[in-house]
PDB file of C-alpha atoms in Angstrom:
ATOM      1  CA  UNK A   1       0.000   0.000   0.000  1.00 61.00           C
ATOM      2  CA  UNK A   2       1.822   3.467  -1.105  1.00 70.00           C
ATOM      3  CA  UNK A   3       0.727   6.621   0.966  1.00 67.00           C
ATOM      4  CA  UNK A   4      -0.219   8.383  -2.428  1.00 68.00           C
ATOM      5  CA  UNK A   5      -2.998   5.694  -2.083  1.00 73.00           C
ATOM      6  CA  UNK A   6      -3.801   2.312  -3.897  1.00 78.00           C
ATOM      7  CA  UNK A   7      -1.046  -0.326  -5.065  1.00 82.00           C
ATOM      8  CA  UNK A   8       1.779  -0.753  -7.449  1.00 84.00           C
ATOM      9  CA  UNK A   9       3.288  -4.125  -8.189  1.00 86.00           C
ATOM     10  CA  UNK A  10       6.848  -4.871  -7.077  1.00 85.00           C
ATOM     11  CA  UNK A  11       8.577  -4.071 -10.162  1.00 86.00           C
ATOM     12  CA  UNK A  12       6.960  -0.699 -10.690  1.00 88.00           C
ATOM     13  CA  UNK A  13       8.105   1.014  -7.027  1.00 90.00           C
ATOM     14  CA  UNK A  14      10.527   3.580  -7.270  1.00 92.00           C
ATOM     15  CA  UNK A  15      13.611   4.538  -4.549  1.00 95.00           C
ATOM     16  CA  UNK A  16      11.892   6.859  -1.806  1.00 93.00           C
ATOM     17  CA  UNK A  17       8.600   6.232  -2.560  1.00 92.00           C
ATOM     18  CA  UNK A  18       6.463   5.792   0.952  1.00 92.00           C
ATOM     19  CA  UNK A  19       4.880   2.119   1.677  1.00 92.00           C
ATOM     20  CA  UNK A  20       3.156   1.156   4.238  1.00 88.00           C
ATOM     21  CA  UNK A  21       5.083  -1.709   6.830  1.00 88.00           C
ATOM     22  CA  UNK A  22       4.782  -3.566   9.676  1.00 82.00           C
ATOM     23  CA  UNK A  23       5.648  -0.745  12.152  1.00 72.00           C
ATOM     24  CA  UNK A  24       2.244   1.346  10.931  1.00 80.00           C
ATOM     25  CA  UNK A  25       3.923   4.143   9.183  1.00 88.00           C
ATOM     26  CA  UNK A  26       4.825   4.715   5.653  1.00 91.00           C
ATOM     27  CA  UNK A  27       8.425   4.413   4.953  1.00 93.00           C
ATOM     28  CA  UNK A  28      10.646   4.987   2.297  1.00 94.00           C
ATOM     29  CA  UNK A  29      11.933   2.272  -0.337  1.00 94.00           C
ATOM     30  CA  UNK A  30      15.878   2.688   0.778  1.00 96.00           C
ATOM     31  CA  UNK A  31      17.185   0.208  -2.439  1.00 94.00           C
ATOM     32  CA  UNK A  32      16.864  -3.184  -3.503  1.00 93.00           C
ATOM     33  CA  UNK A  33      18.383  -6.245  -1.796  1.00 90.00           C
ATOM     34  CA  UNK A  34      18.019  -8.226  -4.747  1.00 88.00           C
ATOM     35  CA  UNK A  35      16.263  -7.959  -8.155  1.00 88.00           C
ATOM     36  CA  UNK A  36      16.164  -9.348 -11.534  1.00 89.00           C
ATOM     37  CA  UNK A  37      13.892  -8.698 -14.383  1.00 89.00           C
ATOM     38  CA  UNK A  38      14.115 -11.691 -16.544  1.00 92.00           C
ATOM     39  CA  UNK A  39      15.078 -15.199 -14.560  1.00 93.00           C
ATOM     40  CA  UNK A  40      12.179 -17.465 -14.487  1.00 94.00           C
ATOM     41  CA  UNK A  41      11.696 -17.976 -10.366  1.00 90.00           C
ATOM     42  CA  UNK A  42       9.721 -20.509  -8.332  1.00 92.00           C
ATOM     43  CA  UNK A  43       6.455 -18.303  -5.907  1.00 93.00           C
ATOM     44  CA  UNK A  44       4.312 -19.565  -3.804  1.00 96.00           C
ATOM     45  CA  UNK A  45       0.888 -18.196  -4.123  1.00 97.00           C
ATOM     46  CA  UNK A  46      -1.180 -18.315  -0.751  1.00 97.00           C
ATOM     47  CA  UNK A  47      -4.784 -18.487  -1.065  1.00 97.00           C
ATOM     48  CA  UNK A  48      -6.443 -17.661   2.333  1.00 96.00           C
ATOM     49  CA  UNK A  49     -10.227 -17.141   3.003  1.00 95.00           C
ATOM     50  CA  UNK A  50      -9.837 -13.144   2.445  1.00 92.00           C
ATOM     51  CA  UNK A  51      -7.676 -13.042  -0.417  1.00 92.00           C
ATOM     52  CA  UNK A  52      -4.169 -14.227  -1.833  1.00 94.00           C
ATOM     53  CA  UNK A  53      -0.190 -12.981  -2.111  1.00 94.00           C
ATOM     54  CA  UNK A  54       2.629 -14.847  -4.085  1.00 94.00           C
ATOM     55  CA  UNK A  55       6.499 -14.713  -2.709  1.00 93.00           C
ATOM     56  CA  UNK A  56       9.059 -16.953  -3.139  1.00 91.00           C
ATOM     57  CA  UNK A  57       9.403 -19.668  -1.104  1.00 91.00           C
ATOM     58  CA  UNK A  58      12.487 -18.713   0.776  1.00 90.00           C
ATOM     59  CA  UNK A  59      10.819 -15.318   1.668  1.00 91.00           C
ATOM     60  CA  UNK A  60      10.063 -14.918   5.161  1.00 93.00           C
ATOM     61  CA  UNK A  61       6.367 -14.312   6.386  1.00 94.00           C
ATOM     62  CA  UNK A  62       4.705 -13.613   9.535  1.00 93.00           C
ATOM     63  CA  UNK A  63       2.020 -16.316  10.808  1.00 93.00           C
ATOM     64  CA  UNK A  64      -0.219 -15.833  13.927  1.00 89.00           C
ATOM     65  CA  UNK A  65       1.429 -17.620  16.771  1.00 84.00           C
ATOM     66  CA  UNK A  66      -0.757 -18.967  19.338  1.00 74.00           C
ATOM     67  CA  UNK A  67      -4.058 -17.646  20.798  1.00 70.00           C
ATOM     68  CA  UNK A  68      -2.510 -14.333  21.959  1.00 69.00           C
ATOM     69  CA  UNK A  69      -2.228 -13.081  18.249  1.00 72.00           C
ATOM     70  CA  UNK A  70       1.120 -12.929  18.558  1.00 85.00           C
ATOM     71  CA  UNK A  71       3.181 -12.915  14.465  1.00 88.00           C
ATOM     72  CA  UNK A  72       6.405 -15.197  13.951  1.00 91.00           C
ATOM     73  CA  UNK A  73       8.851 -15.207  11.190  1.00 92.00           C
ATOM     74  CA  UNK A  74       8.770 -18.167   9.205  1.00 93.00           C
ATOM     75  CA  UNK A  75       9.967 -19.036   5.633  1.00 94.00           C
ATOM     76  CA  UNK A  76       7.223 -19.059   3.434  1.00 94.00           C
ATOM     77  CA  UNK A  77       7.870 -22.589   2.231  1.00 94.00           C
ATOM     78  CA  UNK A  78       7.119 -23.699   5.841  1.00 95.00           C
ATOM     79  CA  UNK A  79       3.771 -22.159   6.125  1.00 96.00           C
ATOM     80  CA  UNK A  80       1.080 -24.717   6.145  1.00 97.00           C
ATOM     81  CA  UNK A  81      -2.593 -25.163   4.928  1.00 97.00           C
ATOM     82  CA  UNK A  82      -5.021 -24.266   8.675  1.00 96.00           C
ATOM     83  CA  UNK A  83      -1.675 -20.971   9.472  1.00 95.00           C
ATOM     84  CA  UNK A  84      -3.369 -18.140  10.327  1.00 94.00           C
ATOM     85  CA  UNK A  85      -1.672 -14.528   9.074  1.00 93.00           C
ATOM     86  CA  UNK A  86      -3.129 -11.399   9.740  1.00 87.00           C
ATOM     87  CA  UNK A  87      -4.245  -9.371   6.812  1.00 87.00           C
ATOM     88  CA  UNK A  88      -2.960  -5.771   8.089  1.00 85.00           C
ATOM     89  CA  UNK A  89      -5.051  -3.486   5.870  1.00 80.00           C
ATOM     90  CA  UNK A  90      -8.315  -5.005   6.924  1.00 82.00           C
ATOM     91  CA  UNK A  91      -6.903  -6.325  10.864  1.00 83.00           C
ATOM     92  CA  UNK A  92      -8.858  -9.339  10.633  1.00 87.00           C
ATOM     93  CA  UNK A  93      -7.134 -12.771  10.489  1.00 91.00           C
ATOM     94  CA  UNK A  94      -6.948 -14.915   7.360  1.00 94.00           C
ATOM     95  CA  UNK A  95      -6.732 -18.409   7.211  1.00 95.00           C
ATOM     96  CA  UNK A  96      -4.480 -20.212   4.221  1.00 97.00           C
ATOM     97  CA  UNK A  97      -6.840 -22.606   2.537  1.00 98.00           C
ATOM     98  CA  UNK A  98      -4.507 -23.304   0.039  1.00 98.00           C
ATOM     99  CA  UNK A  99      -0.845 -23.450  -1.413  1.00 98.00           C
ATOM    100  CA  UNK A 100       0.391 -23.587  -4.846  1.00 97.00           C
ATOM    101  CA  UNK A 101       3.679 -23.524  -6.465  1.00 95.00           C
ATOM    102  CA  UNK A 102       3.474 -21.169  -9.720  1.00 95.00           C
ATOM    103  CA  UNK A 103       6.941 -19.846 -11.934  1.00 94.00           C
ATOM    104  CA  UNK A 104       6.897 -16.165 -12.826  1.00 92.00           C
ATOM    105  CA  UNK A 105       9.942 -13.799 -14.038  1.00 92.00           C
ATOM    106  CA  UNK A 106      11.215 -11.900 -12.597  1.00 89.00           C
ATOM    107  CA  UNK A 107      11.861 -11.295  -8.744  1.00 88.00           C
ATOM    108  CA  UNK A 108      12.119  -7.727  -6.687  1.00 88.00           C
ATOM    109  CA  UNK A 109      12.893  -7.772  -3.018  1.00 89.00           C
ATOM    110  CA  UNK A 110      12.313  -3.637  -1.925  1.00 92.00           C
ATOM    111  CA  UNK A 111      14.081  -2.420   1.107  1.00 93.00           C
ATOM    112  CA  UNK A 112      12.878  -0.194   3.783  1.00 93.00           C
ATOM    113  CA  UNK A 113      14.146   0.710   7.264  1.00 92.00           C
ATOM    114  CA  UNK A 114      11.347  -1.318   9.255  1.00 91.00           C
ATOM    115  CA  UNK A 115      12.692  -4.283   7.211  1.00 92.00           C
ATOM    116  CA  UNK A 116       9.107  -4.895   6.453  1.00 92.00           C
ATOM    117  CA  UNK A 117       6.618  -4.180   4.048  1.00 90.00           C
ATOM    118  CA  UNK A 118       2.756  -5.193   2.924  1.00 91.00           C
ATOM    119  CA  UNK A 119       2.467  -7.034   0.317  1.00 90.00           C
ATOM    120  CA  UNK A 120      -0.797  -7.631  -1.213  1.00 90.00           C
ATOM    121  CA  UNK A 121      -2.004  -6.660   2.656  1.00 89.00           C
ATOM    122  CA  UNK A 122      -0.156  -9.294   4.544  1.00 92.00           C
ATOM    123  CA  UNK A 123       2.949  -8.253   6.723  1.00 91.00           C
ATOM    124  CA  UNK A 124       6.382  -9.736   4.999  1.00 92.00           C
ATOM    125  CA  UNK A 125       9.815  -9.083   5.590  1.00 92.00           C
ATOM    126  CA  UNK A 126      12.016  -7.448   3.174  1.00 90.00           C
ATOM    127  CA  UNK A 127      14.611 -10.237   3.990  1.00 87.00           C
ATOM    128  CA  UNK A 128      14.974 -13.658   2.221  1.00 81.00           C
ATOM    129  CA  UNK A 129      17.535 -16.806   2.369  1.00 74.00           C
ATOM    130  CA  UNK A 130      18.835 -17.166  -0.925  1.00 59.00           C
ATOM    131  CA  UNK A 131      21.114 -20.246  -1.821  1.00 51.00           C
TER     132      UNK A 131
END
């Protein structure tokens, strides 16, 4: 979500242009930790109950944690079918109902000084494992 209102897709944000993270304030995009335009990359797209995101499966994530609606890190290749995340722009909870691996070119990982960012509503970190 960008503060001048409504979305852009990964590829199309710009260097200091405000998003909205995980801390609740719009931040600026410092840089890219990684990017490429062209390579064919493995996602995972994450269907949940309220809508759906795609990241690659080494991104990290943040699931609801126990009944105290606590978030924890995990990679998005471990999160599971029944995890709960928390869709930030709506603050309800949203429950994955399903999982699918899909190849798309191009990847784009954005940086800002939270280390986090919403993606398609969900909190996600700017951080990834690459191999």
């Amino acid at each position: 979500m960008l503060q001048a209102g409504g979305r852009k897709e990964m590829k199309n944000l710009q260097v200091g242009e405000l998003v909205l993270t995980g801390s609740g304030h719009f931040l600026p995009i410092l840089g890219w930790l990684d990017t490429n335009h062209s390579k064919d990359t493995n996602f995972v797209r994450i269907l949940t109950n309220q809508s759906s995101l795609s990241l690659t499966e080494s991104h990290v994530i943040f699931r609801q944690a126990g009944k105290e609606d606590s978030q924890e890190p995990i990679f998005t290749r471990d999160l599971k079918v029944g995890d709960f995340l928390l869709h930030e722009e709506s603050g309800s909870k949203a429950q994955v109902i399903k999982i699918l691996s899909e190849t798309r070119t191009g990847f784009y990982a954005p940086l800002t000084a939270s280390g986090t960012l919403l993606v398609d509503g969900f909190l996600v970190s700017c951080y990834a494992s690459y191999s």
